[in-house]
XYZ file of C-alpha atoms in Angstrom:
374
model
C -0.175 -0.183 0.072
C 2.747 2.322 0.952
C 4.520 1.380 -1.975
C 1.726 2.137 -4.157
C 1.330 5.648 -2.620
C 4.914 6.441 -3.032
C 4.472 5.271 -6.648
C 1.414 7.680 -7.083
C 2.585 11.007 -5.497
C 6.066 10.107 -8.042
C 3.712 10.117 -10.936
C 1.385 12.976 -10.007
C 4.735 15.067 -9.297
C 5.797 14.604 -13.240
C 5.293 16.954 -16.195
C 3.523 14.647 -18.086
C 0.917 13.848 -15.362
C 0.074 17.531 -15.220
C 0.067 17.718 -18.960
C -2.843 15.223 -18.855
C -4.809 16.748 -16.297
C -4.442 20.300 -17.839
C -4.179 20.419 -21.338
C -5.783 17.083 -22.005
C -9.039 18.268 -20.044
C -9.086 21.700 -22.170
C -8.633 19.670 -25.653
C -11.523 17.591 -24.605
C -13.645 20.722 -23.884
C -12.750 22.258 -27.063
C -13.618 19.396 -29.120
C -17.131 19.361 -27.304
C -17.404 23.219 -27.554
C -17.190 22.833 -31.403
C -19.664 20.120 -31.371
C -22.258 22.120 -29.362
C -21.203 25.175 -31.409
C -21.990 23.091 -34.505
C -25.597 22.262 -33.149
C -26.684 25.845 -32.380
C -25.881 27.052 -35.604
C -27.159 24.340 -37.363
C -26.364 25.547 -41.113
C -22.731 24.985 -40.294
C -23.827 21.401 -38.970
C -22.080 18.611 -40.712
C -23.206 15.214 -40.272
C -23.333 11.831 -42.080
C -26.004 8.975 -42.163
C -24.870 5.237 -41.930
C -24.922 2.870 -44.928
C -25.404 -0.642 -44.933
C -22.175 -2.664 -46.282
C -22.380 -3.861 -49.467
C -23.263 -7.755 -48.809
C -24.186 -10.086 -52.032
C -23.766 -13.901 -52.865
C -20.312 -13.168 -54.663
C -19.172 -10.775 -51.827
C -18.522 -10.841 -47.923
C -17.512 -7.919 -46.839
C -13.993 -8.006 -44.946
C -13.300 -5.648 -42.256
C -9.449 -5.581 -40.034
C -9.653 -4.161 -36.697
C -6.470 -3.804 -35.056
C -6.494 -3.296 -31.044
C -9.501 -5.564 -31.116
C -8.963 -7.461 -27.942
C -10.694 -4.998 -25.699
C -12.448 -1.941 -25.188
C -13.388 0.247 -28.676
C -11.713 -2.756 -30.684
C -14.137 -5.313 -29.299
C -16.829 -3.093 -29.114
C -16.047 -2.146 -32.777
C -16.106 -5.829 -33.757
C -19.256 -6.632 -32.073
C -20.960 -3.617 -33.855
C -19.715 -4.666 -37.345
C -20.332 -8.036 -37.005
C -23.730 -7.549 -36.635
C -23.474 -5.199 -39.943
C -22.484 -8.682 -41.698
C -18.725 -7.872 -42.195
C -16.653 -10.767 -42.186
C -14.431 -9.143 -38.870
C -10.813 -9.861 -38.865
C -9.671 -9.246 -35.346
C -5.764 -8.055 -34.963
C -4.302 -8.422 -31.394
C -1.242 -9.271 -29.450
C -2.635 -11.700 -27.126
C -3.916 -14.887 -28.429
C -6.216 -15.724 -25.298
C -7.901 -12.443 -25.532
C -8.538 -12.873 -29.100
C -9.991 -16.167 -28.498
C -12.059 -14.597 -25.789
C -13.355 -12.066 -27.965
C -14.467 -14.077 -30.618
C -16.209 -16.504 -28.386
C -18.716 -13.366 -26.890
C -19.145 -12.114 -30.583
C -20.725 -15.755 -31.795
C -22.170 -16.229 -28.392
C -24.294 -12.996 -29.062
C -24.313 -13.095 -32.884
C -24.598 -16.839 -34.090
C -24.548 -15.764 -37.743
C -21.316 -13.730 -37.426
C -17.890 -14.596 -39.355
C -14.894 -13.923 -37.422
C -11.550 -14.590 -37.600
C -8.313 -13.583 -35.552
C -4.628 -12.854 -36.184
C -1.940 -12.333 -33.571
C -0.035 -9.559 -34.704
C 2.270 -7.029 -33.255
C 2.107 -3.689 -34.511
C 5.076 -2.357 -32.863
C 7.275 -4.903 -35.137
C 7.750 -4.548 -38.584
C 8.091 -8.720 -39.009
C 4.934 -9.243 -37.425
C 3.082 -6.991 -39.875
C 4.723 -8.302 -42.710
C 3.826 -11.929 -41.628
C 0.176 -10.837 -40.933
C -0.336 -9.722 -44.881
C 0.771 -13.189 -46.052
C -1.063 -14.917 -43.795
C -4.099 -12.746 -44.354
C -3.802 -13.006 -48.248
C -3.607 -17.045 -47.765
C -6.503 -16.890 -45.560
C -8.918 -15.252 -48.171
C -7.513 -17.643 -50.964
C -8.386 -20.583 -48.550
C -11.676 -19.236 -47.662
C -12.747 -18.464 -51.045
C -13.127 -14.970 -50.385
C -12.656 -12.083 -52.524
C -9.168 -11.200 -52.289
C -9.567 -7.935 -51.314
C -10.398 -5.512 -48.022
C -13.280 -3.255 -47.642
C -12.776 -1.774 -44.461
C -9.651 -1.252 -42.404
C -9.872 0.220 -38.978
C -6.138 1.314 -37.073
C -7.558 1.339 -33.553
C -4.826 0.006 -31.810
C -3.160 2.198 -29.254
C -0.981 2.352 -25.782
C 0.026 5.100 -23.279
C 3.304 3.753 -22.430
C 4.775 5.503 -19.022
C 8.092 4.297 -19.270
C 10.400 4.174 -22.499
C 10.594 1.107 -24.489
C 12.167 0.401 -27.601
C 10.982 -1.862 -30.649
C 13.576 -4.558 -32.308
C 13.791 -1.642 -35.179
C 14.812 0.736 -32.709
C 11.752 2.824 -32.507
C 10.053 3.826 -29.648
C 7.472 1.192 -28.896
C 4.261 3.947 -28.207
C 5.143 5.873 -31.519
C 5.777 2.364 -33.191
C 2.269 0.969 -32.251
C 0.437 4.276 -32.141
C 1.625 5.653 -35.352
C 4.599 3.735 -37.370
C 2.488 0.249 -36.808
C -0.984 1.860 -38.528
C 1.520 3.280 -41.326
C 2.990 0.728 -42.376
C 0.056 -1.867 -42.068
C -2.000 0.449 -44.343
C 0.502 1.103 -46.850
C 0.769 -2.819 -47.105
C -2.702 -3.666 -47.235
C -3.649 -0.471 -49.598
C -3.622 -2.974 -52.585
C -6.203 -5.043 -51.232
C -8.240 -2.156 -50.492
C -7.661 -1.019 -54.169
C -8.801 -4.412 -55.500
C -12.287 -4.160 -53.889
C -14.904 -4.485 -56.239
C -17.238 -1.932 -54.000
C -15.899 1.259 -52.271
C -13.404 0.511 -49.783
C -12.285 2.699 -46.434
C -9.744 2.926 -43.976
C -10.671 4.500 -40.378
C -7.514 5.991 -38.077
C -8.567 6.054 -34.595
C -7.468 9.373 -32.925
C -7.677 11.366 -30.044
C -8.668 14.902 -28.850
C -5.210 15.009 -27.307
C -3.900 15.911 -30.514
C -4.908 19.515 -29.623
C -2.328 19.794 -26.766
C 0.252 19.799 -29.578
C 0.899 23.610 -30.487
C 4.456 23.051 -32.851
C 5.944 20.118 -34.157
C 9.213 19.629 -35.902
C 8.465 16.639 -38.318
C 11.887 14.908 -38.805
C 13.395 10.955 -38.459
C 14.398 11.511 -34.889
C 10.438 12.695 -33.907
C 9.026 10.058 -36.318
C 11.062 7.449 -34.888
C 10.614 8.655 -31.225
C 13.969 8.636 -30.414
C 14.158 12.831 -29.999
C 12.169 12.530 -26.446
C 14.347 9.893 -25.218
C 16.856 12.278 -24.498
C 14.623 14.015 -21.531
C 15.548 13.157 -17.876
C 11.875 11.796 -17.720
C 9.785 10.051 -20.241
C 7.333 12.731 -21.505
C 5.109 10.229 -22.503
C 2.069 12.373 -22.475
C 3.663 14.467 -25.187
C 4.562 11.134 -27.286
C 1.096 10.399 -27.169
C -0.305 13.591 -28.254
C 2.609 13.339 -31.108
C 1.603 10.234 -32.165
C -1.919 10.897 -32.526
C -1.499 14.184 -34.401
C 0.677 12.239 -36.289
C -1.958 9.910 -37.478
C -4.533 12.702 -38.458
C -1.809 14.121 -40.719
C -1.421 10.856 -42.408
C -4.768 10.557 -42.650
C -5.405 13.681 -44.660
C -2.382 13.422 -46.639
C -3.851 9.742 -47.706
C -6.743 11.458 -48.418
C -5.643 14.087 -50.508
C -3.188 11.392 -52.498
C -6.014 8.960 -53.190
C -8.287 12.106 -54.397
C -5.454 12.304 -57.341
C -6.506 8.802 -58.378
C -8.086 8.143 -61.594
C -11.020 6.508 -59.056
C -11.340 9.275 -56.240
C -13.070 8.108 -53.277
C -12.925 4.197 -54.305
C -10.919 4.150 -51.427
C -11.868 6.856 -48.606
C -9.843 7.183 -45.414
C -11.512 9.198 -42.362
C -10.150 10.096 -38.607
C -12.517 8.771 -35.547
C -12.357 10.300 -32.112
C -13.797 8.347 -29.983
C -13.627 11.206 -26.701
C -12.976 9.941 -23.436
C -13.862 6.176 -23.212
C -13.050 4.087 -20.132
C -10.918 1.422 -21.377
C -7.718 -0.173 -20.213
C -5.683 2.513 -21.916
C -4.243 3.945 -18.666
C -3.345 0.556 -17.020
C 0.430 1.682 -17.035
C -0.850 4.727 -14.731
C -1.169 4.159 -10.939
C -4.401 2.574 -10.637
C -5.571 5.693 -7.723
C -4.752 8.214 -10.038
C -6.644 6.844 -13.305
C -9.727 5.745 -11.035
C -9.702 9.332 -9.839
C -9.285 10.608 -13.580
C -12.266 8.380 -14.432
C -14.523 9.482 -11.630
C -14.067 13.169 -12.336
C -14.665 12.523 -16.047
C -17.909 10.775 -15.110
C -18.928 13.521 -12.517
C -18.912 15.635 -15.543
C -20.728 13.596 -17.957
C -17.823 13.225 -20.195
C -16.621 9.450 -19.655
C -18.429 6.924 -21.903
C -18.343 3.163 -21.929
C -16.696 1.390 -24.710
C -20.389 0.401 -26.170
C -21.280 3.796 -26.430
C -17.589 5.817 -27.615
C -17.604 3.459 -29.960
C -20.275 5.332 -32.161
C -17.762 7.684 -33.955
C -15.864 4.735 -35.133
C -18.748 3.301 -36.443
C -19.950 6.543 -38.192
C -16.616 6.583 -39.705
C -16.665 3.487 -41.154
C -20.043 3.542 -42.524
C -20.501 6.904 -43.682
C -20.945 7.540 -47.538
C -18.300 6.813 -49.768
C -17.901 10.170 -50.796
C -17.155 11.019 -47.163
C -13.401 11.079 -46.782
C -11.050 13.406 -44.999
C -13.122 13.875 -42.502
C -13.073 14.139 -38.570
C -16.114 12.376 -36.968
C -16.362 13.222 -33.166
C -19.317 12.601 -30.910
C -21.593 10.324 -32.374
C -24.928 10.238 -34.435
C -22.498 10.939 -38.009
C -21.576 14.326 -36.276
C -17.985 15.942 -37.442
C -15.765 18.523 -36.061
C -12.640 20.515 -37.101
C -9.186 18.946 -35.978
C -6.773 21.372 -34.782
C -5.257 23.917 -37.068
C -1.859 22.211 -36.955
C -3.422 19.036 -38.313
C -4.353 20.817 -41.431
C -0.714 22.253 -42.302
C -0.497 20.326 -45.726
C 3.333 21.045 -45.643
C 3.808 19.276 -42.365
C 1.537 16.330 -43.752
C 3.733 16.100 -46.755
C 7.068 16.195 -44.786
C 5.826 13.530 -42.316
C 4.235 11.233 -45.590
C 8.036 11.193 -47.144
C 9.776 10.404 -43.855
C 7.350 7.581 -42.994
C 7.362 6.494 -46.469
C 11.565 6.348 -46.609
C 10.933 4.326 -42.963
C 8.964 2.003 -44.674
C 11.218 1.397 -47.478
C 14.249 0.839 -45.339
C 12.308 -1.352 -42.928
C 11.042 -3.445 -46.278
C 14.393 -3.695 -47.619
C 15.786 -4.536 -44.004
C 13.610 -7.685 -43.874
C 14.160 -8.884 -47.051
C 17.709 -8.613 -46.780
C 17.079 -10.667 -43.214
C 15.163 -13.599 -45.122
C 17.633 -13.842 -47.812
C 20.470 -14.302 -45.664
C 18.577 -16.674 -43.557
C 18.012 -18.735 -46.612
C 21.783 -18.880 -47.562
C 22.530 -19.832 -44.268
C 19.922 -22.709 -44.562
C 21.272 -23.523 -48.180
């Protein structure tokens, strides 16, 4: 008990804790202020209806959800399986994936569900997933394409950890992994005979970033490792901002294609949701934070909080480059910084180079191992 109290006091004395307590709260209120302002001045209200997925004898739409073992990912899996999608669950725990699959099939006997163990912080794991996914599509005699990709996986790590490739683990899981996964699966999304979509799950916390330097060290997350204390709050904010910049740049590039909106991309902000995202924060502090949010009427359950994700996923095909927040198909504007096209292009170029380097390194390793075997 005393040890836990000391840990909580040490944590509460950190800059990151107060950044979360002050900046993140203000950022959340800004999002809701926008939402209610848009509602009052209804001429500016932008909302989208949900459209049913295209289901036919020749096509069962396939949806991939990362971070599907709990919270919003699990809630999205339940909801989209009821919509008729063949839901592919992606997560790090085989035990939790099996549990979610069982729960979905128990509640919906007609549900089609498949699970893959993938670590989004590992480029090798992502590459192996792509290969396994394509083989599975062939084995099941499904159309070799995807209709929906939801990049939901994310962590809030309070201590510094690095991936095998040398990235910060939180940046790897929250941004680099989704970028690489999207790049690898984009051909399958383009191959879809019906309009397909990418949904990137972001956060209101991106509003706490007022200035950003986009370079290799920032994208890798290594720039922040020089600090005496691991600035986990800032890193989390950066990762979510990068995800929005990526969404808007991908939307812009897809719009330049011969078939604009065949593949659309949206950002979804669920707001404040009671999930296990704060499991590394001392339990007494996370419980206090949840209690304050609940008293303010801002804390949602995953079942309610997932509405913005489903809105973003099922919006009409022409809805692309949109930031969904607040449910009921409603949207708000993300931060001014997130609309900086120069930053978005710089981030894309750096991330794409990272992707190419990782692909080349993996091929060289595979070739070396093959030569050694021979």
